[in-house]
Amino acid sequence: QVQVVESGGGSVQPGGSLRLSCATSRSIFGSYVMAWYRRAPGKERDLVARITSGGNEIYADSVKGRFTISRDNLKNAVYLSMNSLKPEDTAVYYCNFNILQPGVGVFDYWGQGIQVTVSS
């Protein structure tokens, strides 16, 4: 059984910073694509950032230059460093692991969601 645990959320004022962390409870063999999604109040879930096993990074236009995604393969972890936070960044953030296991299949693992609130 695999557990995905997120941490690092909270409330900050505009212009502040937060760092989100997410990790699986155990190592899983395969090729990992790690990502962060978010769901703002009244809106659909959107991709925030994605990083491949090779380190290729993709960001939503709304967070480019402010957010940075990174990974630690030894810890089976993904991180999201958020700077210059804006009220529109307020959302529930979800980490995602998309794992390709050759000969087995493709599996998605999701964090429980963590609240980020940016307000004055």
PDB file of C-alpha atoms in Angstrom:
ATOM      1  CA  GLN A   1       0.000   0.000   0.000  1.00  0.00           C
ATOM      2  CA  VAL A   2       1.313   3.450  -0.955  1.00  0.00           C
ATOM      3  CA  GLN A   3       0.538   6.650   0.908  1.00  0.00           C
ATOM      4  CA  VAL A   4       1.132  10.109  -0.538  1.00  0.00           C
ATOM      5  CA  VAL A   5       1.623  12.832   2.056  1.00  0.00           C
ATOM      6  CA  GLU A   6       1.673  16.586   1.426  1.00  0.00           C
ATOM      7  CA  SER A   7       2.910  19.304   3.753  1.00  0.00           C
ATOM      8  CA  GLY A   8       3.934  22.959   3.791  1.00  0.00           C
ATOM      9  CA  GLY A   9       0.681  24.752   3.093  1.00  0.00           C
ATOM     10  CA  GLY A  10      -0.738  27.621   5.073  1.00  0.00           C
ATOM     11  CA  SER A  11      -1.734  31.270   4.968  1.00  0.00           C
ATOM     12  CA  VAL A  12       0.491  34.120   3.816  1.00  0.00           C
ATOM     13  CA  GLN A  13       0.167  37.743   2.781  1.00  0.00           C
ATOM     14  CA  PRO A  14       0.556  38.794  -0.852  1.00  0.00           C
ATOM     15  CA  GLY A  15       4.211  38.766  -1.836  1.00  0.00           C
ATOM     16  CA  GLY A  16       5.028  36.012   0.615  1.00  0.00           C
ATOM     17  CA  SER A  17       6.508  32.578  -0.005  1.00  0.00           C
ATOM     18  CA  LEU A  18       5.663  28.972   0.742  1.00  0.00           C
ATOM     19  CA  ARG A  19       7.266  25.632  -0.057  1.00  0.00           C
ATOM     20  CA  LEU A  20       5.135  22.551  -0.560  1.00  0.00           C
ATOM     21  CA  SER A  21       6.476  19.032  -0.131  1.00  0.00           C
ATOM     22  CA  CYS A  22       5.052  15.705  -1.193  1.00  0.00           C
ATOM     23  CA  ALA A  23       6.408  12.182  -0.883  1.00  0.00           C
ATOM     24  CA  THR A  24       5.326   8.572  -1.191  1.00  0.00           C
ATOM     25  CA  SER A  25       5.561   6.245   1.776  1.00  0.00           C
ATOM     26  CA  ARG A  26       7.775   3.795  -0.070  1.00  0.00           C
ATOM     27  CA  SER A  27       9.829   3.493  -3.210  1.00  0.00           C
ATOM     28  CA  ILE A  28       8.058   2.309  -6.344  1.00  0.00           C
ATOM     29  CA  PHE A  29      10.033   1.019  -9.297  1.00  0.00           C
ATOM     30  CA  GLY A  30       9.305   2.775 -12.561  1.00  0.00           C
ATOM     31  CA  SER A  31       9.616   5.986 -14.534  1.00  0.00           C
ATOM     32  CA  TYR A  32       8.133   8.922 -12.618  1.00  0.00           C
ATOM     33  CA  VAL A  33       6.550  12.104 -13.887  1.00  0.00           C
ATOM     34  CA  MET A  34       5.809  14.340 -10.916  1.00  0.00           C
ATOM     35  CA  ALA A  35       3.453  17.288 -10.929  1.00  0.00           C
ATOM     36  CA  TRP A  36       1.465  19.801  -8.919  1.00  0.00           C
ATOM     37  CA  TYR A  37      -2.144  20.699  -9.635  1.00  0.00           C
ATOM     38  CA  ARG A  38      -4.433  23.173  -7.932  1.00  0.00           C
ATOM     39  CA  ARG A  39      -8.134  23.872  -7.636  1.00  0.00           C
ATOM     40  CA  ALA A  40      -9.191  27.409  -6.845  1.00  0.00           C
ATOM     41  CA  PRO A  41     -12.632  28.119  -5.354  1.00  0.00           C
ATOM     42  CA  GLY A  42     -15.285  27.744  -8.029  1.00  0.00           C
ATOM     43  CA  LYS A  43     -12.796  26.632 -10.680  1.00  0.00           C
ATOM     44  CA  GLU A  44     -11.618  23.382 -12.216  1.00  0.00           C
ATOM     45  CA  ARG A  45      -8.387  21.632 -11.295  1.00  0.00           C
ATOM     46  CA  ASP A  46      -5.471  22.937 -13.343  1.00  0.00           C
ATOM     47  CA  LEU A  47      -1.874  21.892 -13.865  1.00  0.00           C
ATOM     48  CA  VAL A  48       0.583  24.157 -12.055  1.00  0.00           C
ATOM     49  CA  ALA A  49       3.912  22.514 -12.842  1.00  0.00           C
ATOM     50  CA  ARG A  50       5.313  19.209 -14.043  1.00  0.00           C
ATOM     51  CA  ILE A  51       8.764  17.661 -13.981  1.00  0.00           C
ATOM     52  CA  THR A  52       9.850  14.532 -15.831  1.00  0.00           C
ATOM     53  CA  SER A  53      12.320  11.912 -14.685  1.00  0.00           C
ATOM     54  CA  GLY A  54      14.888  13.663 -16.867  1.00  0.00           C
ATOM     55  CA  GLY A  55      14.321  17.014 -15.169  1.00  0.00           C
ATOM     56  CA  ASN A  56      12.298  18.736 -17.890  1.00  0.00           C
ATOM     57  CA  GLU A  57      10.037  21.360 -16.305  1.00  0.00           C
ATOM     58  CA  ILE A  58       6.725  22.757 -17.516  1.00  0.00           C
ATOM     59  CA  TYR A  59       4.841  25.592 -15.830  1.00  0.00           C
ATOM     60  CA  ALA A  60       1.467  27.191 -16.202  1.00  0.00           C
ATOM     61  CA  ASP A  61       1.776  30.705 -17.620  1.00  0.00           C
ATOM     62  CA  SER A  62       0.239  32.145 -14.468  1.00  0.00           C
ATOM     63  CA  VAL A  63       3.116  30.934 -12.279  1.00  0.00           C
ATOM     64  CA  LYS A  64       6.143  31.221 -14.570  1.00  0.00           C
ATOM     65  CA  GLY A  65       8.978  33.092 -12.914  1.00  0.00           C
ATOM     66  CA  ARG A  66       7.405  32.731  -9.471  1.00  0.00           C
ATOM     67  CA  PHE A  67       7.114  28.971  -8.847  1.00  0.00           C
ATOM     68  CA  THR A  68       9.794  26.299  -9.119  1.00  0.00           C
ATOM     69  CA  ILE A  69       9.218  22.553  -9.143  1.00  0.00           C
ATOM     70  CA  SER A  70      11.958  20.155  -8.094  1.00  0.00           C
ATOM     71  CA  ARG A  71      12.338  16.493  -7.211  1.00  0.00           C
ATOM     72  CA  ASP A  72      14.413  14.171  -5.066  1.00  0.00           C
ATOM     73  CA  ASN A  73      14.399  10.698  -6.543  1.00  0.00           C
ATOM     74  CA  LEU A  74      16.048   9.090  -3.522  1.00  0.00           C
ATOM     75  CA  LYS A  75      13.257  10.376  -1.288  1.00  0.00           C
ATOM     76  CA  ASN A  76      10.495   9.793  -3.847  1.00  0.00           C
ATOM     77  CA  ALA A  77       9.563  13.420  -3.302  1.00  0.00           C
ATOM     78  CA  VAL A  78       8.446  16.450  -5.275  1.00  0.00           C
ATOM     79  CA  TYR A  79       8.555  20.069  -4.106  1.00  0.00           C
ATOM     80  CA  LEU A  80       6.979  23.336  -5.162  1.00  0.00           C
ATOM     81  CA  SER A  81       8.685  26.569  -4.165  1.00  0.00           C
ATOM     82  CA  MET A  82       6.266  29.476  -4.439  1.00  0.00           C
ATOM     83  CA  ASN A  83       7.437  33.087  -4.367  1.00  0.00           C
ATOM     84  CA  SER A  84       5.695  36.432  -4.861  1.00  0.00           C
ATOM     85  CA  LEU A  85       2.388  34.825  -4.013  1.00  0.00           C
ATOM     86  CA  LYS A  86      -0.794  36.509  -5.191  1.00  0.00           C
ATOM     87  CA  PRO A  87      -4.388  36.243  -3.951  1.00  0.00           C
ATOM     88  CA  GLU A  88      -5.271  34.353  -7.135  1.00  0.00           C
ATOM     89  CA  ASP A  89      -2.857  31.608  -6.053  1.00  0.00           C
ATOM     90  CA  THR A  90      -5.296  30.696  -3.295  1.00  0.00           C
ATOM     91  CA  ALA A  91      -6.316  27.093  -3.904  1.00  0.00           C
ATOM     92  CA  VAL A  92      -6.059  23.523  -2.764  1.00  0.00           C
ATOM     93  CA  TYR A  93      -2.834  22.075  -4.140  1.00  0.00           C
ATOM     94  CA  TYR A  94      -2.464  18.417  -5.095  1.00  0.00           C
ATOM     95  CA  CYS A  95       0.718  16.537  -5.882  1.00  0.00           C
ATOM     96  CA  ASN A  96       0.665  13.794  -8.473  1.00  0.00           C
ATOM     97  CA  PHE A  97       2.952  10.915  -9.372  1.00  0.00           C
ATOM     98  CA  ASN A  98       2.435   9.337 -12.774  1.00  0.00           C
ATOM     99  CA  ILE A  99       4.421   6.123 -12.815  1.00  0.00           C
ATOM    100  CA  LEU A 100       5.167   3.936 -15.805  1.00  0.00           C
ATOM    101  CA  GLN A 101       6.021   0.385 -14.782  1.00  0.00           C
ATOM    102  CA  PRO A 102       7.213  -1.510 -17.864  1.00  0.00           C
ATOM    103  CA  GLY A 103       5.327  -4.743 -18.292  1.00  0.00           C
ATOM    104  CA  VAL A 104       2.770  -3.710 -15.680  1.00  0.00           C
ATOM    105  CA  GLY A 105       1.073  -0.444 -16.588  1.00  0.00           C
ATOM    106  CA  VAL A 106       0.701   3.252 -15.789  1.00  0.00           C
ATOM    107  CA  PHE A 107      -0.463   4.367 -12.360  1.00  0.00           C
ATOM    108  CA  ASP A 108      -1.491   7.698 -10.842  1.00  0.00           C
ATOM    109  CA  TYR A 109      -0.971   8.524  -7.188  1.00  0.00           C
ATOM    110  CA  TRP A 110      -2.458  11.684  -5.666  1.00  0.00           C
ATOM    111  CA  GLY A 111      -1.858  13.619  -2.496  1.00  0.00           C
ATOM    112  CA  GLN A 112      -4.784  14.466  -0.250  1.00  0.00           C
ATOM    113  CA  GLY A 113      -4.670  18.161  -1.120  1.00  0.00           C
ATOM    114  CA  ILE A 114      -3.285  21.015   0.953  1.00  0.00           C
ATOM    115  CA  GLN A 115      -4.695  24.514   1.373  1.00  0.00           C
ATOM    116  CA  VAL A 116      -2.747  27.593   0.336  1.00  0.00           C
ATOM    117  CA  THR A 117      -4.361  30.919   1.201  1.00  0.00           C
ATOM    118  CA  VAL A 118      -2.966  34.278   0.104  1.00  0.00           C
ATOM    119  CA  SER A 119      -4.732  37.292   1.559  1.00  0.00           C
ATOM    120  CA  SER A 120      -4.127  40.548   3.374  1.00  0.00           C
TER     121      SER A 120
END
